[in-house]
Short mmCIF file of N, CA and C in Angstrom, two decimals:
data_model
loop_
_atom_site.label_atom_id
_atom_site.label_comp_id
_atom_site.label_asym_id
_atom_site.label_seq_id
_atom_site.Cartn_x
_atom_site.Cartn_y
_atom_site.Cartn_z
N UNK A 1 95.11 106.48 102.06
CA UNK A 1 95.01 107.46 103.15
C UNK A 1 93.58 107.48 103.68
N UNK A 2 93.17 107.45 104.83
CA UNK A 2 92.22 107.81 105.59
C UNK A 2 92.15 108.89 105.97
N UNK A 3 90.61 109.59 106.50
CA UNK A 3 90.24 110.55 106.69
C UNK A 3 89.52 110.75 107.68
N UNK A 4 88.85 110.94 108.92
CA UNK A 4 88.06 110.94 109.51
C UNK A 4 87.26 112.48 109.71
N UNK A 5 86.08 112.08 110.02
CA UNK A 5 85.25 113.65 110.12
C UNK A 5 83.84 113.16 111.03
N UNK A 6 83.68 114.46 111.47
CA UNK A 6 82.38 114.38 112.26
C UNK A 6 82.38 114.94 113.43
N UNK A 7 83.11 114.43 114.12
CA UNK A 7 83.58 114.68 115.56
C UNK A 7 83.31 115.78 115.86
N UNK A 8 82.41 116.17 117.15
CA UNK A 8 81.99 117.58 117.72
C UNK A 8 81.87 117.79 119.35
N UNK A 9 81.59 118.30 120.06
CA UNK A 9 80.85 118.77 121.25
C UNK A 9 79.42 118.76 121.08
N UNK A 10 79.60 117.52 122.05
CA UNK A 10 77.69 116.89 122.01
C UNK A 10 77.59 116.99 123.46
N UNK A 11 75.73 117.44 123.81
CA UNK A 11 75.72 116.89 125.53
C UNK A 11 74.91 115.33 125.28
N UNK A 12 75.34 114.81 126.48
CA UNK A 12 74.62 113.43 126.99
C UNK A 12 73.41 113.35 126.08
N UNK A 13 73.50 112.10 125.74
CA UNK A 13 72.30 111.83 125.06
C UNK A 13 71.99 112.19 123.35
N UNK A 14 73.13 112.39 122.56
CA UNK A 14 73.12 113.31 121.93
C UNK A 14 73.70 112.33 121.00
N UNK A 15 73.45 112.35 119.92
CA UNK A 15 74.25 111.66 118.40
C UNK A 15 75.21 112.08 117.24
N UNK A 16 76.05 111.42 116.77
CA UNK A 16 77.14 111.73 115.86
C UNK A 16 77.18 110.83 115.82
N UNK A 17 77.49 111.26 114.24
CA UNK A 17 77.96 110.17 112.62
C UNK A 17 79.24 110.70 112.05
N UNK A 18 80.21 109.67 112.46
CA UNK A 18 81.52 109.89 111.94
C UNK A 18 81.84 108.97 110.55
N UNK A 19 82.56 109.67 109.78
CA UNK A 19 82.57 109.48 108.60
C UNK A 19 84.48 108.90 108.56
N UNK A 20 84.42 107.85 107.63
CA UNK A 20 86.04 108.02 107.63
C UNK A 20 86.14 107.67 105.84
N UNK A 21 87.00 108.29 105.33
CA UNK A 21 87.10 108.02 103.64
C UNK A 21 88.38 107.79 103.28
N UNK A 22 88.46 106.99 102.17
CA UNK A 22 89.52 106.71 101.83
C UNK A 22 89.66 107.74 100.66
N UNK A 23 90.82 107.57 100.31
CA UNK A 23 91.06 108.62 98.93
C UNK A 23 91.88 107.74 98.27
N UNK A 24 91.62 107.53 96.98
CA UNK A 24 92.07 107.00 96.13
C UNK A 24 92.02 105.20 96.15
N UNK A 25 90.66 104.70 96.59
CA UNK A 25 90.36 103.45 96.90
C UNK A 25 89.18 103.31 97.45
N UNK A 26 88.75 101.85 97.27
CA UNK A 26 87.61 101.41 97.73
C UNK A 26 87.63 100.86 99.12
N UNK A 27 87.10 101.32 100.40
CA UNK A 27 87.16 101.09 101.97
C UNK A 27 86.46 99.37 102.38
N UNK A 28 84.86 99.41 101.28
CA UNK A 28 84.67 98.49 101.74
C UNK A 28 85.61 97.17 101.64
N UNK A 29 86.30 97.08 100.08
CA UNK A 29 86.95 96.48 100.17
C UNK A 29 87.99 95.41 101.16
N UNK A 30 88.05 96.54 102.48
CA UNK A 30 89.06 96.43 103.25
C UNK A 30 88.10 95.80 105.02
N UNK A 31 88.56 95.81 105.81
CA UNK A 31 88.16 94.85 107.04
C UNK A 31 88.49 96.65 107.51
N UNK A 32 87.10 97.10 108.40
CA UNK A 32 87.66 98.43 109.35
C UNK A 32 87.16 98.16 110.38
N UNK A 33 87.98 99.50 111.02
CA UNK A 33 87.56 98.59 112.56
C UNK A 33 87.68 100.67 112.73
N UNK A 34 86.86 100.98 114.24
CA UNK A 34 87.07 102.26 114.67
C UNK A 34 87.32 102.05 116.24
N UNK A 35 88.42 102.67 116.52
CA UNK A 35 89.05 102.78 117.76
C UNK A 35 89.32 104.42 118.39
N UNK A 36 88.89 104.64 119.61
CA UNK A 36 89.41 105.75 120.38
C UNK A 36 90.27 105.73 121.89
N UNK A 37 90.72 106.67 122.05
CA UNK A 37 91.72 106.90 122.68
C UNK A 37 91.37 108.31 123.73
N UNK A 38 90.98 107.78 124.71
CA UNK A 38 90.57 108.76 125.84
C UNK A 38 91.69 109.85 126.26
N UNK A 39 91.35 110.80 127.08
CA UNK A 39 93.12 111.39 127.52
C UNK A 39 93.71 110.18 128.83
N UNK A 40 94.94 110.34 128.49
CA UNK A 40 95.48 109.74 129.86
C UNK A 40 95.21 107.67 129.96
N UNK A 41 93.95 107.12 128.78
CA UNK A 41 93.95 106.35 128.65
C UNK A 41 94.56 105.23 127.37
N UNK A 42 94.69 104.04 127.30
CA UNK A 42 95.27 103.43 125.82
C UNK A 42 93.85 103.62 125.05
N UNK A 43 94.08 103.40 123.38
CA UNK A 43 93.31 103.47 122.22
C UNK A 43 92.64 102.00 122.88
N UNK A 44 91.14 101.99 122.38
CA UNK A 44 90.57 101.05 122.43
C UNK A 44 89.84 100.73 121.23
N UNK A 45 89.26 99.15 121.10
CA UNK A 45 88.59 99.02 119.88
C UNK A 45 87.35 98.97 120.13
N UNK A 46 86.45 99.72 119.28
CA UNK A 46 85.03 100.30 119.60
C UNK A 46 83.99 99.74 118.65
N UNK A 47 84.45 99.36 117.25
CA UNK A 47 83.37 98.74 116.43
C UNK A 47 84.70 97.88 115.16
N UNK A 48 83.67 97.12 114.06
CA UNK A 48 84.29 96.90 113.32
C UNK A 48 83.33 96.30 112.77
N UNK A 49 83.87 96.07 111.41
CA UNK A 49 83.09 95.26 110.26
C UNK A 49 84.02 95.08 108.86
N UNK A 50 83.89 93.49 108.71
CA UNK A 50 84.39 92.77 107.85
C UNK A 50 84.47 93.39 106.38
N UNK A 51 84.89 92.93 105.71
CA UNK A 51 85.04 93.50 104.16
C UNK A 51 84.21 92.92 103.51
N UNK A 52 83.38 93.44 102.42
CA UNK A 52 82.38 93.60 101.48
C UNK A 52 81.29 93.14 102.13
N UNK A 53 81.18 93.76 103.33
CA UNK A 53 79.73 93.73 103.64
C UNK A 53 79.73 92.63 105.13
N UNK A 54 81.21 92.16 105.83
CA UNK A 54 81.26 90.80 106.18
C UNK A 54 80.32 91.88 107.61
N UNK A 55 80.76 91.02 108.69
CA UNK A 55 80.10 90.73 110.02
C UNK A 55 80.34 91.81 110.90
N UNK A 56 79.79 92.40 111.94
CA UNK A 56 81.02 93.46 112.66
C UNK A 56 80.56 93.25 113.94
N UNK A 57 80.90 93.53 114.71
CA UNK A 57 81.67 93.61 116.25
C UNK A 57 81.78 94.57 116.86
N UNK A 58 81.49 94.92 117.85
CA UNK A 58 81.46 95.86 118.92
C UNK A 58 82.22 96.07 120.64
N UNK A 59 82.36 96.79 121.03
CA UNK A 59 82.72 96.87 122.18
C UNK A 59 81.73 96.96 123.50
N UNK A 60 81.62 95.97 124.57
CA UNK A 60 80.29 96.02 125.45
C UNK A 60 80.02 97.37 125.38
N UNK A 61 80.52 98.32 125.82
CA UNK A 61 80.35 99.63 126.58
C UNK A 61 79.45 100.30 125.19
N UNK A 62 79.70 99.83 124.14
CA UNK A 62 79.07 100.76 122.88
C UNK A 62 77.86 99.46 122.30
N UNK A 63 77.63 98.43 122.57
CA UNK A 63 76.31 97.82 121.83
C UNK A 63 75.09 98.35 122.27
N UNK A 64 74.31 98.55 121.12
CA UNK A 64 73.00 98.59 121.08
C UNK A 64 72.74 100.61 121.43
N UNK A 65 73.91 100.76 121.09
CA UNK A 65 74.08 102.62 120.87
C UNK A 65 74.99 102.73 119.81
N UNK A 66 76.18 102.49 119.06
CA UNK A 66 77.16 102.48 117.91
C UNK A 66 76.49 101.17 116.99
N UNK A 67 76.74 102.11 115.62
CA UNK A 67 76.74 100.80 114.52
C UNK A 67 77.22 101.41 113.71
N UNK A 68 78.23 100.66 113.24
CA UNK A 68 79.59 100.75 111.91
C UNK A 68 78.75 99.97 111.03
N UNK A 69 79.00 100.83 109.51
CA UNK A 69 78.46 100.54 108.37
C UNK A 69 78.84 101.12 107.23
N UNK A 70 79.09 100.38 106.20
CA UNK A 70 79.62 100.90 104.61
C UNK A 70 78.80 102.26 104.18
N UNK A 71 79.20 102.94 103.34
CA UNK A 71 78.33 103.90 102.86
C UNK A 71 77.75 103.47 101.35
N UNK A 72 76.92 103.66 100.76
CA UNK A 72 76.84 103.80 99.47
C UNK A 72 77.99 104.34 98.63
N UNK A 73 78.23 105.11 98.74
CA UNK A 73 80.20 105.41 98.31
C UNK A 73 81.03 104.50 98.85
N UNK A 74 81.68 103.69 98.42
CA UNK A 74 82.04 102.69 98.38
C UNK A 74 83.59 102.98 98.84
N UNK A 75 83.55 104.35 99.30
CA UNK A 75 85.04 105.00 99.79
C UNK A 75 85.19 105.51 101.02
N UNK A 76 83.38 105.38 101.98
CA UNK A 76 83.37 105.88 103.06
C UNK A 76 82.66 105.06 104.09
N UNK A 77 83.32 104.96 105.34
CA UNK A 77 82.72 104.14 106.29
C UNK A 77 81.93 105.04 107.25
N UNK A 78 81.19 104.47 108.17
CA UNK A 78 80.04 105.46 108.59
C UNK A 78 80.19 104.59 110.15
N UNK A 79 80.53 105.67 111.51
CA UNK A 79 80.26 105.12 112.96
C UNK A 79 79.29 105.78 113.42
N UNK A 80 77.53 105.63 113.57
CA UNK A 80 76.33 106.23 113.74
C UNK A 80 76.61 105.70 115.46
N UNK A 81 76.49 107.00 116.11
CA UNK A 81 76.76 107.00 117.47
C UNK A 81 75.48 107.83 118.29
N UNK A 82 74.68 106.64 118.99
CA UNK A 82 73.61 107.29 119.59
C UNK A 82 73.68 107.10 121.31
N UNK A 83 72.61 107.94 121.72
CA UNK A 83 72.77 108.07 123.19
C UNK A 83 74.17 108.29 123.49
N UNK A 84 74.66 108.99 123.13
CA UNK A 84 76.61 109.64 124.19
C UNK A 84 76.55 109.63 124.89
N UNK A 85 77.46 108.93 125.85
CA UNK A 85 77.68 109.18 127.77
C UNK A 85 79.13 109.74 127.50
N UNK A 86 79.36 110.67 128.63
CA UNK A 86 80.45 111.26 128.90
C UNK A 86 81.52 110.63 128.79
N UNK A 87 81.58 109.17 129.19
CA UNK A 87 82.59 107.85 128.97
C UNK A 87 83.25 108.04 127.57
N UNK A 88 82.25 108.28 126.92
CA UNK A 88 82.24 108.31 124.66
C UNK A 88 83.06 109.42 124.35
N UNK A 89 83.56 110.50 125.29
CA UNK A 89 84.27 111.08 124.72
C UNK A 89 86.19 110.52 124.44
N UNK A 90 86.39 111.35 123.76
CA UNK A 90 87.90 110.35 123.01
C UNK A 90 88.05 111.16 121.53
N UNK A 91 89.43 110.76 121.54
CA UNK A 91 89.91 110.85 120.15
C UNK A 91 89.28 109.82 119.20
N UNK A 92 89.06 109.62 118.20
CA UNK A 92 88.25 108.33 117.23
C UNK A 92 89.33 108.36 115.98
N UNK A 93 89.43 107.05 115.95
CA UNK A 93 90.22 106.39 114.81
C UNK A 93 89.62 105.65 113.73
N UNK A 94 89.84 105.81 112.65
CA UNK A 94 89.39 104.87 111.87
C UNK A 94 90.72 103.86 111.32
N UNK A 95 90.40 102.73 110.71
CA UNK A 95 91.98 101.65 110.21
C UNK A 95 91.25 100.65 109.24
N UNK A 96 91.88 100.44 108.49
CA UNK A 96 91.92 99.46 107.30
C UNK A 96 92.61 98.10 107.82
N UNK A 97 92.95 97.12 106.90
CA UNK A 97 93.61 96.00 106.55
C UNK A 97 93.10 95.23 105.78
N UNK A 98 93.64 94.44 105.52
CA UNK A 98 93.41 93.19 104.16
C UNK A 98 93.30 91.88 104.77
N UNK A 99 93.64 91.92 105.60
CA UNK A 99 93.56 90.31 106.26
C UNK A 99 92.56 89.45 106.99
N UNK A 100 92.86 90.74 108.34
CA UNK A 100 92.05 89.93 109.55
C UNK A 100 90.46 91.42 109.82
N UNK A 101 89.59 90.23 109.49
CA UNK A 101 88.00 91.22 110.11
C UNK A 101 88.20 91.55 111.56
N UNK A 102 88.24 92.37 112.21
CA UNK A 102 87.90 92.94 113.39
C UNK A 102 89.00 91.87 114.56
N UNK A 103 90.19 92.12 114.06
CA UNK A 103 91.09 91.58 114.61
C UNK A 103 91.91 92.44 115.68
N UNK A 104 93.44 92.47 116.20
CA UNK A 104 94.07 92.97 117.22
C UNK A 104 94.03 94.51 116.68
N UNK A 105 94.60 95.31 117.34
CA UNK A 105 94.60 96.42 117.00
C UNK A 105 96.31 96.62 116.32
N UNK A 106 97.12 95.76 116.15
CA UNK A 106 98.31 95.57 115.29
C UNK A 106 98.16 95.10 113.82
N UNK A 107 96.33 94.31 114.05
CA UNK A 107 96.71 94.29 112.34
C UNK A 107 95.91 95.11 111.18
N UNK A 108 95.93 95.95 111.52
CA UNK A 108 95.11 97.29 110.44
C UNK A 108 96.44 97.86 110.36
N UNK A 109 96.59 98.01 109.51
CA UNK A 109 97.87 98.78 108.45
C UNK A 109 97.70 99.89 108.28
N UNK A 110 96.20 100.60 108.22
CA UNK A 110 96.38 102.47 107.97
C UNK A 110 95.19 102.84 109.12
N UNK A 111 95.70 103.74 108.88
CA UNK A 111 94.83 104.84 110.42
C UNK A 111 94.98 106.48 109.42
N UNK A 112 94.16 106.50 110.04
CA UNK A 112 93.62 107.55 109.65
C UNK A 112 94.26 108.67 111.37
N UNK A 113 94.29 110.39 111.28
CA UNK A 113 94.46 111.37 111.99
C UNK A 113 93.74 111.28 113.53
N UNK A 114 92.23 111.00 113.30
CA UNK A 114 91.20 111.38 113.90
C UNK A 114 90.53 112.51 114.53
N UNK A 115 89.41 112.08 114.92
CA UNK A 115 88.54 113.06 115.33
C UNK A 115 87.48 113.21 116.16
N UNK A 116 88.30 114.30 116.79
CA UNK A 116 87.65 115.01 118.37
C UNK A 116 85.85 114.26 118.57
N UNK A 117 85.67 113.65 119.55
CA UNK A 117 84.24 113.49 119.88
C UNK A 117 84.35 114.19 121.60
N UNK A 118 83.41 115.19 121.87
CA UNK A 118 83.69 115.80 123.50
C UNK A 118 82.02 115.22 123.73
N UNK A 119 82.02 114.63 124.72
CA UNK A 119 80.38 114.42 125.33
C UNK A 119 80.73 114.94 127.00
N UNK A 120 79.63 116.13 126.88
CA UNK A 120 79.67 117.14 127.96
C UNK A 120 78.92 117.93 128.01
N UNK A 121 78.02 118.33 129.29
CA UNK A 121 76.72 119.51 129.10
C UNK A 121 77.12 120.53 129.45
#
């Protein structure tokens, strides 16, 4: 099971660190990827990074402001989100799998609820 947390009402320019945890398992283990879902728009894929440490990947609209990264708890993944544009707001997903690193959005096997990010002054 996944968990996600963090998610708040930020204005422009403003940072959040979303947290996603597994319970009862080790995350890095696994290939994650974090995806959101605007209103009215499809889920998109926003970051990712390989298992035990592999490679990760980004979405244009989020490089060189988002970076996905393992935690020292070895049960929690970490999406450090700087500079927010109003665009960044969305529902946020976190997802597992065993297979494919930062692959389609069909092959992560668990998802997590998610959580609210609002960017707005």
């Amino acid at each position: 099971q996944l968990v996600e947390s963090g998610g708040a009402l930020v204005q422009p320019g403003g940072s959040l660190r979303l947290s996603c945890v597994m319970s009862g398992g080790r995350l890095d283990f696994y290939n994650v990827g974090w995806f959101r879902q605007a209103p009215g728009k499809e889920r998109e894929a926003v970051a990712c990074i390989g298992a035990r440490g592999g490679g990760t990947d980004y979405a244009d609209s989020v490089k060189g402001r988002f970076a996905i990264s393992g935690g020292a708890a070895k049960h929690i993944n970490y999406l450090q989100m700087n500079n927010l544009e109003p665009g960044d707001t969305g529902l946020y997903f976190c997802a597992a799998n065993w297979q494919t690193a930062c692959g389609r959005e069909s092959d992560y096997e668990y998802w997590g609820q998610g959580t609210q990010v609002t960017v707005s002054s």
